[in-house]
GROMACS .gro file of C-alpha atoms in nm:
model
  273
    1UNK     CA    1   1.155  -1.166  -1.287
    2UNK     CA    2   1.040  -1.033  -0.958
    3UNK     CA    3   1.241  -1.135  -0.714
    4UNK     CA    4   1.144  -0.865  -0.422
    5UNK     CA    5   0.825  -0.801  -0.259
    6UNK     CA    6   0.704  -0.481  -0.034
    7UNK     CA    7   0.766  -0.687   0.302
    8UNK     CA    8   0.848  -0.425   0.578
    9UNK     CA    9   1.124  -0.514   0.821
   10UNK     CA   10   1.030  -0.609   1.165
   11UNK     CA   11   1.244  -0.361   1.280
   12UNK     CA   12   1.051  -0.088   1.170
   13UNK     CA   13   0.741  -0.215   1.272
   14UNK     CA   14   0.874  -0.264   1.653
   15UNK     CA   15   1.024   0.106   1.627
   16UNK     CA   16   0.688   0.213   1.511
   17UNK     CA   17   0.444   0.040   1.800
   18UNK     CA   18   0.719   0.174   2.043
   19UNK     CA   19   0.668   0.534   1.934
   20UNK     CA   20   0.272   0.524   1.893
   21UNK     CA   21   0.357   0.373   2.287
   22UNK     CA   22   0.574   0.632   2.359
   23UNK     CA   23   0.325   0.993   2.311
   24UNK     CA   24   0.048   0.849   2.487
   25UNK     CA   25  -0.074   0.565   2.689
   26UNK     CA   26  -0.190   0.289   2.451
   27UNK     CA   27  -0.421   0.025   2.496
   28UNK     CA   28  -0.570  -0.268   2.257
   29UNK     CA   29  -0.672  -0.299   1.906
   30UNK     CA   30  -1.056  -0.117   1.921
   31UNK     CA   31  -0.930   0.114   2.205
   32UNK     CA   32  -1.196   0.227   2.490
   33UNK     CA   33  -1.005   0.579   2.436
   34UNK     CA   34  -1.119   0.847   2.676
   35UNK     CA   35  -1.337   1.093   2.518
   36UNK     CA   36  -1.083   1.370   2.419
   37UNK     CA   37  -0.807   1.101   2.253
   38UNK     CA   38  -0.853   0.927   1.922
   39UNK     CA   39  -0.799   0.591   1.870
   40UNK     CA   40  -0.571   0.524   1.615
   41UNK     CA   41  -0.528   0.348   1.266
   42UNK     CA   42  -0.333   0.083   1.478
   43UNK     CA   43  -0.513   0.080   1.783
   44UNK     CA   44  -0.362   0.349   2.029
   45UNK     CA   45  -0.509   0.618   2.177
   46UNK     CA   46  -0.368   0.967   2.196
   47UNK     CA   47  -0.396   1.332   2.033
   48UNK     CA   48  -0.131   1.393   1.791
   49UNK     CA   49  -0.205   1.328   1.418
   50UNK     CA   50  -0.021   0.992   1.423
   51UNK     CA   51  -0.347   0.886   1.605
   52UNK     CA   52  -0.611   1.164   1.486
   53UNK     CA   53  -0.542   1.157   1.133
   54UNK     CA   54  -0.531   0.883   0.831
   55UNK     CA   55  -0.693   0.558   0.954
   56UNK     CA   56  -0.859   0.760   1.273
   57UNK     CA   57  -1.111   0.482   1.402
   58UNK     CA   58  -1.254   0.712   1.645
   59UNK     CA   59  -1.303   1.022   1.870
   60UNK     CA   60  -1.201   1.328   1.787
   61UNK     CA   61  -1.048   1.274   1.447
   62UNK     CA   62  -0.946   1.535   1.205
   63UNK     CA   63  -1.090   1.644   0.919
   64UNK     CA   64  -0.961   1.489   0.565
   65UNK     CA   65  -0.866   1.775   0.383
   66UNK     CA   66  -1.146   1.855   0.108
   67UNK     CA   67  -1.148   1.561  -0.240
   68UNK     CA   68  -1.119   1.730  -0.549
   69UNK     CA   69  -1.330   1.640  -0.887
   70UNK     CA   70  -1.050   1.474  -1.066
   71UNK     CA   71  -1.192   1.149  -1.221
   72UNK     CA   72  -0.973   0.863  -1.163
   73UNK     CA   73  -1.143   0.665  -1.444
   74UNK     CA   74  -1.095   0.958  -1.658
   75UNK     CA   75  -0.682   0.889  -1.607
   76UNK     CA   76  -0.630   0.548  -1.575
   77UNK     CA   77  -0.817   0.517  -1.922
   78UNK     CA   78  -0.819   0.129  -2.089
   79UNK     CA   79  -0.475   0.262  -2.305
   80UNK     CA   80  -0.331   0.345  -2.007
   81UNK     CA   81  -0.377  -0.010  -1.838
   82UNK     CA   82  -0.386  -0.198  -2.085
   83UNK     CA   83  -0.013  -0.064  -2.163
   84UNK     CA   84   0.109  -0.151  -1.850
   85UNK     CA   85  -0.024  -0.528  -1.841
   86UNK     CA   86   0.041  -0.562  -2.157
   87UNK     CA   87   0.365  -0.574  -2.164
   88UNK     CA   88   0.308  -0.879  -1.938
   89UNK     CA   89   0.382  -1.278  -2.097
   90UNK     CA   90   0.056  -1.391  -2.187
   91UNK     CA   91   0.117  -1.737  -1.953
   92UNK     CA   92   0.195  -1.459  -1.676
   93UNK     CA   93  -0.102  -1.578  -1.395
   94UNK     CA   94  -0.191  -1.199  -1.340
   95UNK     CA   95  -0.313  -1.216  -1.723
   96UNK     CA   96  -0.718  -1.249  -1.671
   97UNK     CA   97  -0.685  -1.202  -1.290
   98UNK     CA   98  -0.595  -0.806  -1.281
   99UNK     CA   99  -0.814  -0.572  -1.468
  100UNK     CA  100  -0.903  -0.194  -1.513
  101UNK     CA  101  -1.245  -0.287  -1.401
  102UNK     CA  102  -1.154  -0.466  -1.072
  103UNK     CA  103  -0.934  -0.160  -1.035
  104UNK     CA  104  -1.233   0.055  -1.057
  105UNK     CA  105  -1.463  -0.162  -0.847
  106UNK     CA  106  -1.191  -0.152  -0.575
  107UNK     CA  107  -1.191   0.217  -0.611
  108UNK     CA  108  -1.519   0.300  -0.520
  109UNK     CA  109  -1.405   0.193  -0.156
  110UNK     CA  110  -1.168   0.485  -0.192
  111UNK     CA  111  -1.280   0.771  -0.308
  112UNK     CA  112  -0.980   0.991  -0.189
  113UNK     CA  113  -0.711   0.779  -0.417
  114UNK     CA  114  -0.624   1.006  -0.691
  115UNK     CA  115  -0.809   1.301  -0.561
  116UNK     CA  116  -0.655   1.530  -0.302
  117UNK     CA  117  -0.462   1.884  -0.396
  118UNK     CA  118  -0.418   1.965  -0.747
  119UNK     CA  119  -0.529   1.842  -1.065
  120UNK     CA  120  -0.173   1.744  -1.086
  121UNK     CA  121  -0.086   1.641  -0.776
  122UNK     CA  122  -0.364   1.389  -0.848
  123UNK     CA  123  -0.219   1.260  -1.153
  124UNK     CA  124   0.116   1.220  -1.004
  125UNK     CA  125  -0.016   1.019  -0.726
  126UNK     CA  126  -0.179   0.773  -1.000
  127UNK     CA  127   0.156   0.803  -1.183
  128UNK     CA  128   0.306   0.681  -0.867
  129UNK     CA  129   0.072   0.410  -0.791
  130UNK     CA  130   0.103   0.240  -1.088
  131UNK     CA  131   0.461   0.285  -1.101
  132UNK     CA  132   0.524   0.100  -0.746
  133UNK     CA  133   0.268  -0.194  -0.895
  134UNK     CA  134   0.392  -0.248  -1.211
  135UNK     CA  135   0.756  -0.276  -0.993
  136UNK     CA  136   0.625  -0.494  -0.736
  137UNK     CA  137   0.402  -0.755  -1.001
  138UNK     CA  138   0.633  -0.734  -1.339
  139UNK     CA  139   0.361  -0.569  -1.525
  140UNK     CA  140   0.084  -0.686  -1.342
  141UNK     CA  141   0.228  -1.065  -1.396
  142UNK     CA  142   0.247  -1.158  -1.070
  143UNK     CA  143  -0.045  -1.202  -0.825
  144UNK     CA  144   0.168  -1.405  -0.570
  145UNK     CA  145   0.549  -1.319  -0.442
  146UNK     CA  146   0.789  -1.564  -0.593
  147UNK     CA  147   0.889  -1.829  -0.364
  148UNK     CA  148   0.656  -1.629  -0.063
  149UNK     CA  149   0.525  -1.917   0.043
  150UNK     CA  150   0.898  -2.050   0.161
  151UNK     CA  151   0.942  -1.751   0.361
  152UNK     CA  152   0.822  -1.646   0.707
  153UNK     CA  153   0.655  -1.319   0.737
  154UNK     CA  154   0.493  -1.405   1.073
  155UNK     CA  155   0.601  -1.101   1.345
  156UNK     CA  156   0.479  -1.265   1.615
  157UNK     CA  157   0.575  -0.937   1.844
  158UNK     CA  158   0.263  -0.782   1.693
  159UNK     CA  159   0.003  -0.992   1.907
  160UNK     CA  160  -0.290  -0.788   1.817
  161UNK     CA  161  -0.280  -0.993   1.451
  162UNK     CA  162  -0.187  -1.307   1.600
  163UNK     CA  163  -0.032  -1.594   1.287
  164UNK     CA  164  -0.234  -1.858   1.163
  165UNK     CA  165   0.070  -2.130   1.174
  166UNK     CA  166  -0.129  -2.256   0.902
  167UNK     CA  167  -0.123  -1.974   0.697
  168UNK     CA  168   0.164  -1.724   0.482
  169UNK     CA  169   0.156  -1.372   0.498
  170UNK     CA  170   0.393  -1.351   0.196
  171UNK     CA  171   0.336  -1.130  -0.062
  172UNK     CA  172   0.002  -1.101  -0.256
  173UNK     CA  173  -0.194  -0.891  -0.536
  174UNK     CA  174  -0.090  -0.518  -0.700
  175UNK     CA  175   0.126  -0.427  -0.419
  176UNK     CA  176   0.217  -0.747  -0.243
  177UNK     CA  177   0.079  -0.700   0.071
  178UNK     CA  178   0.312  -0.877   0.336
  179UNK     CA  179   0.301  -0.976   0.712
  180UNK     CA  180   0.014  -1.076   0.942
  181UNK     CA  181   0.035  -0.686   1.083
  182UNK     CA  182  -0.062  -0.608   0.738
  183UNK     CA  183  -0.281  -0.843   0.670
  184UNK     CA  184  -0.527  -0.849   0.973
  185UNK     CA  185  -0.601  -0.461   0.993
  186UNK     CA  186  -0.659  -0.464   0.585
  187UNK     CA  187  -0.859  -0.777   0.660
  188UNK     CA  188  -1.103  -0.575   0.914
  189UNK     CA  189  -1.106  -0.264   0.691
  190UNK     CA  190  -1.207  -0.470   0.397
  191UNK     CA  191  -1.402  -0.707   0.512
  192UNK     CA  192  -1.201  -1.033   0.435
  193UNK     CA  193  -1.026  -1.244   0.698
  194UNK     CA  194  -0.659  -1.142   0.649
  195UNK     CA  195  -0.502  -1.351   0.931
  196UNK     CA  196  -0.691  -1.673   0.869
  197UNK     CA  197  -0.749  -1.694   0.499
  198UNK     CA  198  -0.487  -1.410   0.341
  199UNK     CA  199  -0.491  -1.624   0.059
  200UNK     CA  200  -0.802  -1.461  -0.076
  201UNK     CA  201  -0.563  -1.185  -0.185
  202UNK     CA  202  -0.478  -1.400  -0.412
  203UNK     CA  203  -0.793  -1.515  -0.535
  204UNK     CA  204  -1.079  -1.242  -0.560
  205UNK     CA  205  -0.949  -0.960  -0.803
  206UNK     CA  206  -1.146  -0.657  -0.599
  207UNK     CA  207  -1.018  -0.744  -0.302
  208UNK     CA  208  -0.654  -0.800  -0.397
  209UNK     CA  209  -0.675  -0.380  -0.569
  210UNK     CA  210  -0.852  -0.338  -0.274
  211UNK     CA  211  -0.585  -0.421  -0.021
  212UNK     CA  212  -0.369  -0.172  -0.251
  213UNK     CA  213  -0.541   0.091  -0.231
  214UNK     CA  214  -0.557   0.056   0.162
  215UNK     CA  215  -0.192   0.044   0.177
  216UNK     CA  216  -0.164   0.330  -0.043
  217UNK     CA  217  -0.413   0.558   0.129
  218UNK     CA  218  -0.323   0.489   0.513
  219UNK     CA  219   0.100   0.472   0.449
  220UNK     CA  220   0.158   0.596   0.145
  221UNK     CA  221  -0.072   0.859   0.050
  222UNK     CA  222   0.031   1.093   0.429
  223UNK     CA  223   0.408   1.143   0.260
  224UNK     CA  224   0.294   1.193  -0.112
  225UNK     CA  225   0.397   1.569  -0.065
  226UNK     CA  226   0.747   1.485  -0.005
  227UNK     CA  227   0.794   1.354  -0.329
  228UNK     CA  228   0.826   0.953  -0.478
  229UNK     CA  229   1.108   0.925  -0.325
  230UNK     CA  230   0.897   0.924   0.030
  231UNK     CA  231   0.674   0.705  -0.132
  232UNK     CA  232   0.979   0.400  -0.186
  233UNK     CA  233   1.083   0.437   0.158
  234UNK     CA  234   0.695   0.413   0.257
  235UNK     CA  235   0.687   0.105   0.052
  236UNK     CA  236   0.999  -0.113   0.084
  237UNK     CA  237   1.258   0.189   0.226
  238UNK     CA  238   1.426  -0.104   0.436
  239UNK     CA  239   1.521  -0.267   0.185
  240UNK     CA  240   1.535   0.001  -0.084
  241UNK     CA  241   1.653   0.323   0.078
  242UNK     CA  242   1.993   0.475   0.178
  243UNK     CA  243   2.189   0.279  -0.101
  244UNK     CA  244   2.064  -0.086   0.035
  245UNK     CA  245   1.925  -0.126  -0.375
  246UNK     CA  246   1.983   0.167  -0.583
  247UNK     CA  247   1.905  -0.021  -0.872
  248UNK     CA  248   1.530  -0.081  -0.720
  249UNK     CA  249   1.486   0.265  -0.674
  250UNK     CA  250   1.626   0.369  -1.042
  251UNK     CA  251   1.367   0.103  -1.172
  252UNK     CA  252   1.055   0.243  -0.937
  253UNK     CA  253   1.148   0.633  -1.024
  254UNK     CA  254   1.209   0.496  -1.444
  255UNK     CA  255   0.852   0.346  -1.393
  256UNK     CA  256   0.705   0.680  -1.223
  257UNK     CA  257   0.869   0.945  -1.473
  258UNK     CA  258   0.732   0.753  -1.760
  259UNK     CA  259   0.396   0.737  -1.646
  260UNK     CA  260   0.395   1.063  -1.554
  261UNK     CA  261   0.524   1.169  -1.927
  262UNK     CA  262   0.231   0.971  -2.000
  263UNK     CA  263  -0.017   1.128  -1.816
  264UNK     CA  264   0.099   1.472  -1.893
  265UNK     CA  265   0.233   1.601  -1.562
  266UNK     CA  266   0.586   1.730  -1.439
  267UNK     CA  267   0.718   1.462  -1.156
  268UNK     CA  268   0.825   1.683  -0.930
  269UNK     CA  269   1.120   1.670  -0.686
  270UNK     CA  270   1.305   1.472  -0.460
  271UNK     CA  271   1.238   1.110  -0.643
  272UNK     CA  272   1.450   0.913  -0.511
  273UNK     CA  273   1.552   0.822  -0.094
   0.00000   0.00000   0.00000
């Protein structure tokens, strides 16, 4: 059974709002930057690529590098799925809830997932994908984190996504979103309210693959040329990384490796953190 979800650690959160503070002055979510700074992905302005690259809300942001014409659908064919949540229990709730098609639905809000560098750089990035959800939902049988709703993933340091006290930011859909700092700025990208009804996660299919994929593609996707092992410490590293849960990390990189075998693509170095 899943037992773990993706949370991120509050410390890591605080040490990351203190650096974006620390290279430039910073100001609130939706910025007012001056003209030559960007706001960032988090609401800070400055100049660097922490604040001009992925998740770049405005000014002078740079470039995405160039998508290339690897079909997505083309890899993640119905086998493919199919022989991931099928190996799911049938009373599982995630049986009729996650499908290939919401998956592709969801996709067409992100049409650089899967599709930057190589042809095989692309399938190892779906390899790796699939292998962090099938980890964090046992097969695509959970939608909800087990026992989430007893725990309290309410940072209250990060004002700017301020807790509904009558609401849990516990862990929901493919890759259990967690925390009320996750939740409100994939709320506003999306188009769902995160902070006061972050159950919909749980509810609407799209959206749930759709708050994936923006995890994936604003923290995950920037370290994907480091190697999975970057990608578990982008994921759950607190808890995960530096010998806290080897066993976690044997499980993601068993997960990744097979899909990759699958998908017909070497996985590369450096797979573990």
């Amino acid at each position: 059974m899943l037992t773990h979800t993706i949370s991120k650690s509050k410390s890591l959160v605080t040490i990351l709002l203190v650096l974006q503070a620390f290279y430039h002055t910073s100001k609130a979510q939706n910025c007012g930057c001056s003209s030559e700074l960007c706001c960032s992905q988090f609401g800070f302005c400055g100049n660097t690529s922490d604040y001009c690259g992925v998740g770049c809300q405005q000014g002078p942001c740079f470039a995405p590098p160039p998508a290339n014409g690897v079909s997505v659908a083309e890899v993640v064919t119905p086998d493919f799925f199919n022989g991931i949540i099928g190996q799911a229990e049938s009373s599982c709730a995630g049986i009729g809830f996650y499908s290939r098609g919401a998956f592709l639905e969801a996709l067409e809000s992100y049409s650089r997932f899967g599709r930057v560098g190589s042809t095989d750089d692309s399938r190892r990035e779906i390899a790796s994908f699939f292998a962090h959800v099938t980890h964090e939902t046992g097969h695509f049988c959970y939608i909800e984190e087990i026992n989430g709703a007893s725990k309290d993933y309410c940072d209250e340091t990060a004002t700017q996504y301020p807790c509904n006290p009558n609401k849990g930011y516990y862990g929901r859909g493919p890759i259990q979103l967690s925390w009320n700092f996750n939740y409100g700025p994939a709320g506003t990208a999306i188009g769902f309210d995160g902070l006061n009804a972050p159950e919909t996660v749980a509810t609407d299919p799209v959206i749930s693959f759709k708050t994936a994929l923006w995890y994936w593609t604003n923290r995950v996707q920037p370290v994907l040329p480091q190697g999975f092992g970057a990608t578990i410490r982008a994921i759950n590293g607190a808890l995960e990384c530096d010998g806290a849960n080897t066993a976690t990390v044997q499980a993601r990189v068993g997960y990744y490796t097979d899909y990759c075998r699958q998908l017909g693509v070497d996985p590369g170095n450096n797979l573990t953190c």
